[in-house]
Coordinates of C-alpha atoms in Angstrom, one line a residue:
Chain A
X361 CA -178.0 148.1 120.1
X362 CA -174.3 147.0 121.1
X363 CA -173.1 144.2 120.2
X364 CA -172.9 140.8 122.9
X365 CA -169.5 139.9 123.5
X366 CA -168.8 136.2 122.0
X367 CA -165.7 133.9 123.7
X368 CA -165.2 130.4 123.2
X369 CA -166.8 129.5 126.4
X370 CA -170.3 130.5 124.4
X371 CA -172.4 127.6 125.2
X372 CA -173.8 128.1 121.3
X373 CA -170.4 127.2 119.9
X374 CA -169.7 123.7 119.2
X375 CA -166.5 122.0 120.8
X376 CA -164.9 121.5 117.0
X377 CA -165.7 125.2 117.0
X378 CA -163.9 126.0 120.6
X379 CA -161.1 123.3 119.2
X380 CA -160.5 124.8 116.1
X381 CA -160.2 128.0 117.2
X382 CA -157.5 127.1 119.7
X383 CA -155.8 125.0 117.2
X384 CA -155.5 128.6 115.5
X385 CA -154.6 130.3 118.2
X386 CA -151.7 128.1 119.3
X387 CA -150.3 128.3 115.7
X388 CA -150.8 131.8 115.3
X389 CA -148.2 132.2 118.4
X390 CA -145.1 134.4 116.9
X391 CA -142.7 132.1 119.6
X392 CA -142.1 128.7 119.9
X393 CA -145.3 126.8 121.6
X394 CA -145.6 123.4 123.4
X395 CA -148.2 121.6 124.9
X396 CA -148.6 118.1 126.6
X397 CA -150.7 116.5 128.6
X398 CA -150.8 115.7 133.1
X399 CA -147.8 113.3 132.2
X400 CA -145.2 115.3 130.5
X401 CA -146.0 113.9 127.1
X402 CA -146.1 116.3 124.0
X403 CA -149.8 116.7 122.6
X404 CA -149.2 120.0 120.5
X405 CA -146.2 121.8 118.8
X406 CA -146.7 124.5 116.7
X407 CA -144.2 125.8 113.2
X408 CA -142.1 128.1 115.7
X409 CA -141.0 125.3 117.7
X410 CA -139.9 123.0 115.2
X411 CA -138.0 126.0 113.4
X412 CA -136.2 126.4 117.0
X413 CA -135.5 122.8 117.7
X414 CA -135.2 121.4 114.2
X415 CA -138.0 118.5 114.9
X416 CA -141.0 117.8 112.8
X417 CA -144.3 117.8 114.2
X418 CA -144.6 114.2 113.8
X419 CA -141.2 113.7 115.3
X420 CA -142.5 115.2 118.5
X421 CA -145.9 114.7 119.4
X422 CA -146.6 111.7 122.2
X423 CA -142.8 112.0 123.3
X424 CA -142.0 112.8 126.4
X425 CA -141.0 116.4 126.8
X426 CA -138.0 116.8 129.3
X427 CA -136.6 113.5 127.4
X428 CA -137.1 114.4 123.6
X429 CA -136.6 118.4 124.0
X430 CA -133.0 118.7 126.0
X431 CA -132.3 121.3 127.8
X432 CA -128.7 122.3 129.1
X433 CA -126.3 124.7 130.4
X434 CA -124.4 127.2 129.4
X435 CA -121.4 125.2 130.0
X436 CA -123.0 122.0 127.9
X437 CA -124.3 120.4 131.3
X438 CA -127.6 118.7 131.0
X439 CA -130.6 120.6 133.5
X440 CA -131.5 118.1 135.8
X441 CA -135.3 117.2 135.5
X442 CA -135.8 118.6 138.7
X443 CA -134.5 121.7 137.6
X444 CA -136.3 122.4 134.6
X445 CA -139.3 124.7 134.1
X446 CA -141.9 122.4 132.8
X447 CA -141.0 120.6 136.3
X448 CA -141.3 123.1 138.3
X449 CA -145.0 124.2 136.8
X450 CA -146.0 120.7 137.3
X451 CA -144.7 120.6 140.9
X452 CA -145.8 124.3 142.1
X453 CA -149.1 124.5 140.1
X454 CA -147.0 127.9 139.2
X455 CA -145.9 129.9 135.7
X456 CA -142.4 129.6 135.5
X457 CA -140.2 131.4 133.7
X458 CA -136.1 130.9 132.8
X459 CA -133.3 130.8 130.3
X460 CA -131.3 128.1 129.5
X461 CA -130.2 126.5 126.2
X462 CA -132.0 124.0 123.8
X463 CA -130.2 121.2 122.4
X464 CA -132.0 121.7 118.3
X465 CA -131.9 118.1 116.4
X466 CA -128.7 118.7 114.5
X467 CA -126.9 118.9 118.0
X468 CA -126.6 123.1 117.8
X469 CA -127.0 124.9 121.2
X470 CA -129.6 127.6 120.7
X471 CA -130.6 130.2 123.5
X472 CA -133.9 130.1 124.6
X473 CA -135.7 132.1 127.1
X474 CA -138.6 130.4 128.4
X475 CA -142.2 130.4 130.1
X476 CA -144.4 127.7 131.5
X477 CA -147.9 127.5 132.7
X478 CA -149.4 124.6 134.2
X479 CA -153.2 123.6 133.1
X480 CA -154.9 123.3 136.1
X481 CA -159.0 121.8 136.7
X482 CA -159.9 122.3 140.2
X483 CA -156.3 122.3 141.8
X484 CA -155.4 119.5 139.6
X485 CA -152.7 119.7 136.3
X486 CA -154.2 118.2 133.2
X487 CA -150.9 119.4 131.5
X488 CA -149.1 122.2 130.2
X489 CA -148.3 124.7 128.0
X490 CA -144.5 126.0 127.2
X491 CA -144.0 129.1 125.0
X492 CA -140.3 129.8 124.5
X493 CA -137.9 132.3 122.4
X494 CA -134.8 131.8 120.7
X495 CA -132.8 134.7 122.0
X496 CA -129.6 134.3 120.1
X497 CA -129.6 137.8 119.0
X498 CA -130.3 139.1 122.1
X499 CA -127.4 137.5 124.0
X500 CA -125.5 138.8 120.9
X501 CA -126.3 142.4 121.9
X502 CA -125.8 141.7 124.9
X503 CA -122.4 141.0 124.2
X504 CA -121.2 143.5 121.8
X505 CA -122.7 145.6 124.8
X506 CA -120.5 144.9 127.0
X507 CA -117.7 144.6 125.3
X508 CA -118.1 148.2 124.1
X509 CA -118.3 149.4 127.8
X510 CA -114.9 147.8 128.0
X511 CA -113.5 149.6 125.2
X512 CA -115.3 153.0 126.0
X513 CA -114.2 152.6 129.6
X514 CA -110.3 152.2 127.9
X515 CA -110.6 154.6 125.5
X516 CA -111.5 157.5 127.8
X517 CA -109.6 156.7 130.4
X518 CA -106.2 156.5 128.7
X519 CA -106.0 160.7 127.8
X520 CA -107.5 160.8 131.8
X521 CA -104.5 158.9 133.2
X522 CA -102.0 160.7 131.4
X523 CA -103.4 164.4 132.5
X524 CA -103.5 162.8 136.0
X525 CA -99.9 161.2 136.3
X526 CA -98.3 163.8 134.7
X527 CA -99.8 166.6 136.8
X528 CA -99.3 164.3 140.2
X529 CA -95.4 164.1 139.0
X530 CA -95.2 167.7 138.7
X531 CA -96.6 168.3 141.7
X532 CA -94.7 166.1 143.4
X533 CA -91.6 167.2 142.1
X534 CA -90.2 164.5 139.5
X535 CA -89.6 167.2 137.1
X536 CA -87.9 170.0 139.5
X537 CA -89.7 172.7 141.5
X538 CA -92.5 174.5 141.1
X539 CA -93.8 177.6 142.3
X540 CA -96.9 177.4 144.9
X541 CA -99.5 179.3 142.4
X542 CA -98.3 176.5 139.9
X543 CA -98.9 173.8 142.2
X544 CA -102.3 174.6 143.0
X545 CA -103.0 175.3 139.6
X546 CA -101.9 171.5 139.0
X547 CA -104.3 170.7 141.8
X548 CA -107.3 172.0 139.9
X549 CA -106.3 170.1 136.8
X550 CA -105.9 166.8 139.2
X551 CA -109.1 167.2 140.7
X552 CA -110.8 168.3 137.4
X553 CA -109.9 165.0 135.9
X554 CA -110.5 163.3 139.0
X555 CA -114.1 164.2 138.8
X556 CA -114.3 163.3 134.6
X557 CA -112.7 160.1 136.4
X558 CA -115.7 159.8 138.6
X559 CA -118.3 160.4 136.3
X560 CA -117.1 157.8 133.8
X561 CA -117.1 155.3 136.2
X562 CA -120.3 156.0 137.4
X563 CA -121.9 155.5 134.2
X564 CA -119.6 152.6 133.4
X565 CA -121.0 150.8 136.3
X566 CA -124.4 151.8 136.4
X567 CA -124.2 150.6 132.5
X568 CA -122.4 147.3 134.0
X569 CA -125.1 146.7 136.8
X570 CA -128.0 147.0 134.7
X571 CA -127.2 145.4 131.8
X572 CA -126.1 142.0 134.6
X573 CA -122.3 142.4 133.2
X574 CA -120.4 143.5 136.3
X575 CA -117.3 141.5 137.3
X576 CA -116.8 140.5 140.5
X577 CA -113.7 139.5 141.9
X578 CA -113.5 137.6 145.6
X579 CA -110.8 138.0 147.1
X580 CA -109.3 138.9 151.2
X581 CA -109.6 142.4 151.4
X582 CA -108.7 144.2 155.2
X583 CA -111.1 147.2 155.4
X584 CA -109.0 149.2 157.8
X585 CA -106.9 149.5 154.7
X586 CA -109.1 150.1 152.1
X587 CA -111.1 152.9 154.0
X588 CA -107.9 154.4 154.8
X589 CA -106.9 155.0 150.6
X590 CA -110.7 156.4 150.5
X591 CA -109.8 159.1 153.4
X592 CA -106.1 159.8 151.5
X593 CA -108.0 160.4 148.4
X594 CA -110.8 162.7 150.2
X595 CA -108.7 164.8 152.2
X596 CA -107.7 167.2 150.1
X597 CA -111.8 167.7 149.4
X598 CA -112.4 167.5 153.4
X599 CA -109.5 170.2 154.3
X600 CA -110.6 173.1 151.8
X601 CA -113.4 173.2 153.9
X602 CA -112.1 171.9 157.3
X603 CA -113.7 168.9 157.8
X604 CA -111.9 166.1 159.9
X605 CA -112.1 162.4 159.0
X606 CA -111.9 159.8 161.3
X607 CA -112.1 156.4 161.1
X608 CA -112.7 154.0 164.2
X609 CA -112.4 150.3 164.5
X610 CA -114.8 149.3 167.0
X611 CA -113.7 145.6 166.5
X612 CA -110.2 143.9 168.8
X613 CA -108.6 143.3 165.7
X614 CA -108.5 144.3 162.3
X615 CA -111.1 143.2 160.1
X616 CA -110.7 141.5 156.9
X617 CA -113.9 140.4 154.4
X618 CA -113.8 138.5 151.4
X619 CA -115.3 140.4 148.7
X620 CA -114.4 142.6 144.9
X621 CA -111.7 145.1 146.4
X622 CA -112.6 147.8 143.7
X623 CA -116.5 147.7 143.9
X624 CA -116.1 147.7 147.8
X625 CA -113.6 151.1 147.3
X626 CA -116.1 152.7 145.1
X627 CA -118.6 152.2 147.8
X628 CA -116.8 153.7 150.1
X629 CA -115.6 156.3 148.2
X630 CA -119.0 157.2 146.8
X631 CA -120.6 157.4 150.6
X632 CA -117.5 159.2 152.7
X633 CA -117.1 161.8 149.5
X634 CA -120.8 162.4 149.7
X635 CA -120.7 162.9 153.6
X636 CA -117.7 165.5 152.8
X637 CA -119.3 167.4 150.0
X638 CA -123.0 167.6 151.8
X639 CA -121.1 168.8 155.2
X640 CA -120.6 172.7 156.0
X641 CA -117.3 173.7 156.7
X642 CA -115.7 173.0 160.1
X643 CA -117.8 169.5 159.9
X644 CA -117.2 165.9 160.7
X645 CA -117.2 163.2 159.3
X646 CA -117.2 159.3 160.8
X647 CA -116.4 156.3 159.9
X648 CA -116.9 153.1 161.9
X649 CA -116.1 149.5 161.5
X650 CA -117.5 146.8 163.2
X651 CA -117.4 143.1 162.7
X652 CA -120.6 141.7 163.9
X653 CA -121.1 137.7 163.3
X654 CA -121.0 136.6 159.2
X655 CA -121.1 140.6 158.9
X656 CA -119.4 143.6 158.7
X657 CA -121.0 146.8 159.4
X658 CA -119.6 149.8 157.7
X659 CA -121.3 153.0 159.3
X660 CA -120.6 156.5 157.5
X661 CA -121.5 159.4 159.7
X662 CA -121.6 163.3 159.0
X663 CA -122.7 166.6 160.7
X664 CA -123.6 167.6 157.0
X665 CA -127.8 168.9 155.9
X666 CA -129.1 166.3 156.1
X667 CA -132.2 164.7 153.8
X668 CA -135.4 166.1 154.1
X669 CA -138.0 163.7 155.3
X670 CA -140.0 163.9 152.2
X671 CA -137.5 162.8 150.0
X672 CA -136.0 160.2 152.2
X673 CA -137.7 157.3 150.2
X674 CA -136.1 158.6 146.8
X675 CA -132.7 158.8 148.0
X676 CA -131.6 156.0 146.6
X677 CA -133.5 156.7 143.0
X678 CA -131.5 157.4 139.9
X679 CA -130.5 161.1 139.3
X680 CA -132.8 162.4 142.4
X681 CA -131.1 164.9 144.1
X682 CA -132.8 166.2 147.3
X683 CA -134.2 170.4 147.1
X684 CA -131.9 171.6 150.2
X685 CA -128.9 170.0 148.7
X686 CA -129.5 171.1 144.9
X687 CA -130.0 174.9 146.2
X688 CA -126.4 174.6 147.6
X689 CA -124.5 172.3 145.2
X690 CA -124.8 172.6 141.7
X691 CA -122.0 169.8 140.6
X692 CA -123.9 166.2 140.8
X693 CA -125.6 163.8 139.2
X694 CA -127.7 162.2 141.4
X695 CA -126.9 159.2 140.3
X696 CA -123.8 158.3 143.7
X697 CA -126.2 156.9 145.9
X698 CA -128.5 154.6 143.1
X699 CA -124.6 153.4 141.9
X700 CA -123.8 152.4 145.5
X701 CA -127.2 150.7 146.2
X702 CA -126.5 148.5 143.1
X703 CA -122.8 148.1 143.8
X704 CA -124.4 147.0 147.7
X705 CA -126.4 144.4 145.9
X706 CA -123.5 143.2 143.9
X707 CA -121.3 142.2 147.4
X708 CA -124.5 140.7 148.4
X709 CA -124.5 143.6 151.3
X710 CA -127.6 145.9 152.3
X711 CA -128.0 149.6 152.8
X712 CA -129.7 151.8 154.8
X713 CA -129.6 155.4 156.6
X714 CA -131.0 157.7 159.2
X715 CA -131.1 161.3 158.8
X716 CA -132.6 164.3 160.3
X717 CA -132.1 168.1 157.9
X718 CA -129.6 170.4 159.5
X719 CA -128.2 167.6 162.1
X720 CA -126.4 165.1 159.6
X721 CA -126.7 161.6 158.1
X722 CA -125.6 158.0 159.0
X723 CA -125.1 155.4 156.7
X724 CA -125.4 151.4 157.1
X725 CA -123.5 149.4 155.4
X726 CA -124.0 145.8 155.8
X727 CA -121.3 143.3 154.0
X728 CA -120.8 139.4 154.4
X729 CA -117.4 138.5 155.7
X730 CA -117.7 135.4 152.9
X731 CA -120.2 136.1 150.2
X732 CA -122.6 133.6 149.4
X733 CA -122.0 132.6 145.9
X734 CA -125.5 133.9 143.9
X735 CA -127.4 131.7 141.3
X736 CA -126.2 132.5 138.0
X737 CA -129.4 131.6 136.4
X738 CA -131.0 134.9 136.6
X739 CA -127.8 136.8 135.7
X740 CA -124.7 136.9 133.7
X741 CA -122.7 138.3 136.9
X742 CA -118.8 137.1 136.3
X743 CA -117.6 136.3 140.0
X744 CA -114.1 134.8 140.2
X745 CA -112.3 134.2 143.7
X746 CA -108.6 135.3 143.4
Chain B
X136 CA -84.6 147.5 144.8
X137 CA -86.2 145.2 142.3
X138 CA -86.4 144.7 138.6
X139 CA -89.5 145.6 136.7
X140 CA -90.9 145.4 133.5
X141 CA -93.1 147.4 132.5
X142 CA -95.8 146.6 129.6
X143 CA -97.6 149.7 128.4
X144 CA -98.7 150.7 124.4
X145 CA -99.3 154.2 125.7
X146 CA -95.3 155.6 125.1
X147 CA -96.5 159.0 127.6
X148 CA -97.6 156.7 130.8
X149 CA -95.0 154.0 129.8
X150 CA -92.2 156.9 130.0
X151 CA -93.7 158.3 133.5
X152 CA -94.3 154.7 135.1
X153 CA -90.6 154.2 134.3
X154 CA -89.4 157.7 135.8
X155 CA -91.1 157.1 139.0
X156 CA -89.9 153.8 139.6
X157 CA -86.6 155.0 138.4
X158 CA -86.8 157.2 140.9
X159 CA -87.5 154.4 143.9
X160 CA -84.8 153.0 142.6
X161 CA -85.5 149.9 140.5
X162 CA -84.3 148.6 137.6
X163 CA -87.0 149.3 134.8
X164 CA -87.4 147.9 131.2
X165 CA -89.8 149.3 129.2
X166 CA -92.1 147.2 126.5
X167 CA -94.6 148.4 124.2
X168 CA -96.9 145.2 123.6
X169 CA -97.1 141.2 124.9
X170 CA -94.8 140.7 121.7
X171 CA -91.9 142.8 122.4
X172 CA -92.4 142.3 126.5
X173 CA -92.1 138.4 125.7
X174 CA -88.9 139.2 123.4
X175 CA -87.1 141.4 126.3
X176 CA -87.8 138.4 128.7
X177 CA -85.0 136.3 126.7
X178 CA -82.8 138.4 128.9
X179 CA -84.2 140.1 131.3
X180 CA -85.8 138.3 134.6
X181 CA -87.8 140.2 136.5
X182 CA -89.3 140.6 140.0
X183 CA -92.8 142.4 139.1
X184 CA -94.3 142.9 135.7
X185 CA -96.7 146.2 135.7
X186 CA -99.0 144.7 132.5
X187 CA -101.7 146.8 130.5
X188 CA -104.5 144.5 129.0
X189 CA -106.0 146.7 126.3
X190 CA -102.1 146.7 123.5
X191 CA -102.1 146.0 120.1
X192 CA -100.2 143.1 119.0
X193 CA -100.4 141.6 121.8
X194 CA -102.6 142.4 124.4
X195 CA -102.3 141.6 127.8
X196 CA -103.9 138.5 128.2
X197 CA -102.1 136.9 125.5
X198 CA -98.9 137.5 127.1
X199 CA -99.9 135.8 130.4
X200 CA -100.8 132.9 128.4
X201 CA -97.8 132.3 126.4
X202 CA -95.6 133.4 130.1
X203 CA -97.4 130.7 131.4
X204 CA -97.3 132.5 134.7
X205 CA -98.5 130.1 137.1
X206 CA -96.5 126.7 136.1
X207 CA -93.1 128.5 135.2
X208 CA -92.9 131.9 136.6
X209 CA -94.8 131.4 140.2
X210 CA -91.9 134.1 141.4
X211 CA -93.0 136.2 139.1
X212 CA -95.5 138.7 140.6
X213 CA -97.8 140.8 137.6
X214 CA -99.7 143.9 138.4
X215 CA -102.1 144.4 135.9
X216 CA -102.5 148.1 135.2
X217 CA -105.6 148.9 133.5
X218 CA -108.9 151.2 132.9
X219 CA -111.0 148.1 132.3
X220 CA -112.5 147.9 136.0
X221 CA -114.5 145.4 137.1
X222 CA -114.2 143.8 133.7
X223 CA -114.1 139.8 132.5
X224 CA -110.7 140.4 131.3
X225 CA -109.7 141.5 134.9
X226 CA -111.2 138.4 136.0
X227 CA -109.6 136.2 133.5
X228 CA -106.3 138.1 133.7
X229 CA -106.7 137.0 137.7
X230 CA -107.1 133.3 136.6
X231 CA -103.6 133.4 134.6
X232 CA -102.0 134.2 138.2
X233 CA -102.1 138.1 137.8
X234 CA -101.5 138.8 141.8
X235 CA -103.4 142.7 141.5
X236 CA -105.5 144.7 139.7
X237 CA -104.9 148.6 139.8
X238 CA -107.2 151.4 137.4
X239 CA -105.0 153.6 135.7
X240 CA -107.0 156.7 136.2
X241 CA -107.5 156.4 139.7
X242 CA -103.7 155.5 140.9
X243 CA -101.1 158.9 141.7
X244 CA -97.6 158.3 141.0
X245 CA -97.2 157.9 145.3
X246 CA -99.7 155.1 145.2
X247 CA -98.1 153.3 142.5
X248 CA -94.8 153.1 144.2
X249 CA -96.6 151.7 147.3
X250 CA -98.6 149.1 145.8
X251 CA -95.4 148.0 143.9
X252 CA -93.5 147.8 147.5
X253 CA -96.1 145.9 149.0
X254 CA -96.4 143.3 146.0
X255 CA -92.8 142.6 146.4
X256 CA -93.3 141.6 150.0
X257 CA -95.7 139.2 149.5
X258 CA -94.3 135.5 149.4
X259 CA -94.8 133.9 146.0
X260 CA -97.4 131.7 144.8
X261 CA -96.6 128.2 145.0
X262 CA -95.8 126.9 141.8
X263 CA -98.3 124.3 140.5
X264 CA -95.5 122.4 138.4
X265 CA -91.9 122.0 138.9
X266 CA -90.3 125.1 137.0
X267 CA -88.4 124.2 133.9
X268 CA -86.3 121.4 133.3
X269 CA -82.2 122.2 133.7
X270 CA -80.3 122.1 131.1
X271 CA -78.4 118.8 130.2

């Protein structure tokens, strides 16, 4: 015979019963729980809470919450009452949840990431209930995290630059001449390590973006320029298999956008050395500029293969690689396009193409002129203006 | 031509930076670390610093702060040279008056000397306090 299934809404169980068992419950939680009533006031607190904040229980029940528990900045501002979550689930009948920083009793900043639900009866709050974490540890990792991207990044670079400058002197002469069969042997080294160069950065960033640690730094950048390094540093790609670049300006005058000058290169770089490597010889590839309002539009065109229309919706998905271009190129990691769709989201900018297999693809980039400076509640994003 | 110190704990780049903008021309002074780059300032004044972040010692950031680059050396234009893209550091190194950022790895001995050329064209930064006080 199974068994009936018992919760506390049983009408056989008495209220001490259904109180008791929350009383439990609410202790039993392994984070830091609050409750108080439609006004704000604190009605329960349970061990994990007054280990966080360094209150008694005594010390905190019938206070009012946003006054006795204070919450602040990273930067040791108080959050406005407006702007904290227990306000927000009162005002929006909503769950909110956030990280800021607890001020404990003894006057330490502690971490916390938090989540807030509002009681509702019919529409109406009869109070709430805030469970919240001290993440200490985790903004720890966090940190040594990034700071070992920094160092990796250094570390593997340094041997890189040295293969690179020294082969670009040689090639260009600084220590005497060299035979043709030596230069282009130099060439392969350059573009060897150019790649290695590539790669770490890729994972560098990607690393960066979705960890929230990427720098960004504003600052007036004139595209005309910056697309024109990206063609120098294609061309030598584009002319082994005789593909022209060009670059048109369909603007009066020359556009200039405030935005990070490197992740805006790597953007470009990543989308016009894509259009050169997935175009046939003899190809084309196009590059337009056109300043259009608060926008720029950044349009990268190419006679290349193309993206098959069934895998048009993965193309910008980590290390997806489309079947018609894997059967031709071995080399990639599919991981360009998901970089540049991050890197996108960074300048605040949006993304999107139109293909058709065996006729080419055309990329659209959208950038603000002036980027609109994002919350940094949600993410540790550095942005500096320079 | 201008007069450029270069700050770089990596002897092999240090060395190749120097004999390219030899070769443009300028006058070059090499340092190893913010320590001995502070020490060859004492007498030499130059027009562009090409700084490395990552040196031990001193790094990179540390020098900037004791050159005090904003209130007494506005003329002064610093290139930071580095493989930390898109780092914090950059971004702090940009907030002690560091005028560009360029990644190691990614610049060919052409480049270099162009961005070089173009920083010395642009007009400096105005200084945000009167420059040292003469001599009585």
């Amino acid at each position: 015979m199974p068994r009936s299934k018992t919760s506390s809404l049983s009408p056989n169980r008495s209220t001490f019963e259904q109180q008791a068992e929350a009383e439990a419950l609410f202790t039993s939680i392994g984070d830091g729980a609050i409750s108080t009533d439609e006004f704000g006031r604190i009605t329960r607190v349970n061990p994990v809470a007054q280990d966080i904040l360094g209150y008694s229980e005594t010390e905190l029940i019938g206070e009012w919450f946003p006054k006795k528990i204070i919450a602040i900045t990273s930067d040791d501002i108080p959050v406005n009452l407006i702007d904290r979550p227990i306000t927000k689930a009162f005002l929006t009948g909503r769950s909110i949840s956030e990280k800021m920083y607890y001020r404990r009793k003894n006057g330490e900043k502690v971490p916390v990431s938090i989540s807030v639900s509002p009681i509702l009866l019919e529409g109406k709050p009869l109070g709430a209930v805030e469970v919240f974490r001290d993440i200490t540890l985790e903004e720890e990792v966090d940190r040594m995290k990034s700071e070992f991207i920094s160092l990796a990044s250094h570390q593997l670079r340094t041997p890189l630059s040295a293969i690179k400058t020294y082969s670009h002197m040689l090639v260009d002469g600084y220590m005497g001449d060299i035979t043709p069969t030596q230069k282009k042997s130099l060439r392969t080294i350059i573009s060897g390590a150019n790649r290695m160069n590539e790669l770490i950065s890729t994972l560098l960033n990607i690393t960066r973006i979705e960890s929230g640690t990427i720098a960004v730094t504003l600052r007036m950048v004139q595209l005309e320029r910056t697309i024109d390094d990206v063609i120098k540093e294609v061309s030598m790609m584009a002319a082994d298999k005789s593909i022209s670049i060009e670059l048109k300006n369909e603007s009066q005058a020359s556009i200039s956008i405030k935005t990070d000058a490197l992740i805006l290169k790597e953007i470009i770089t990543n989308l016009v050395s894509n259009a050169v490597k997935y175009t046939p010889e003899n190809g084309s590839v196009t590059i337009t500029t056109l300043q259009r309002g608060a926008d720029v539009l950044i349009t990268v065109s190419d006679t290349g293969w193309g993206i098959p229309l069934q895998s048009q919706d993965q193309i910008f998905s980590k290390f997806f690689r489309a079947p018609n271009i894997v059967m031709r190129e071995t080399t990639g990691t599919g991981l360009g396009l998901y970089l540049v769709k991050g890197l996108v989201d960074t300048l605040g900018g949006s993304i999107s193409f139109k293909s058709r297999e065996g006729t080419g693809t055309t990329f659209y980039l959208t950038l603000p002129r002036t980027p609109k400076r994002k919350s940094t509640k949600s993410t540790r994003r550095t942005v500096t203006t320079a | 031509m201008a007069r450029i110190l270069i700050v770089e704990d990596d002897r092999d780049l240090n060395n190749a930076y120097s004999i390219i903008l030899k070769n443009e021309g300028h006058e070059v002074v090499e340092a190893y670390d913010g320590q001995e780059a502070l020490a060859k300032l004492k007498d030499f004044s130059p027009d562009l610093i090409l700084l490395d972040l990552l040196m031990p010692i001193m790094g990179g950031l540390e020098f900037l702060q004791h050159y005090d680059l904003l209130k007494t050396h506005a003329d002064v234009k610093v290139l930071i040279f580095t493989n930390m893209e898109n780092s914090p550091e950059v971004n702090e190194a940009y907030k002690l008056g560091a005028h560009r950022c360029i990644i190691k790895s990614w610049t060919a001995p052409h480049n270099l000397a162009r961005v070089i050329s173009d920083a010395l064209k642009t007009k400096p930064k105005p200084a945000k306090t009167k420059a040292t006080k003469p001599k009585a």
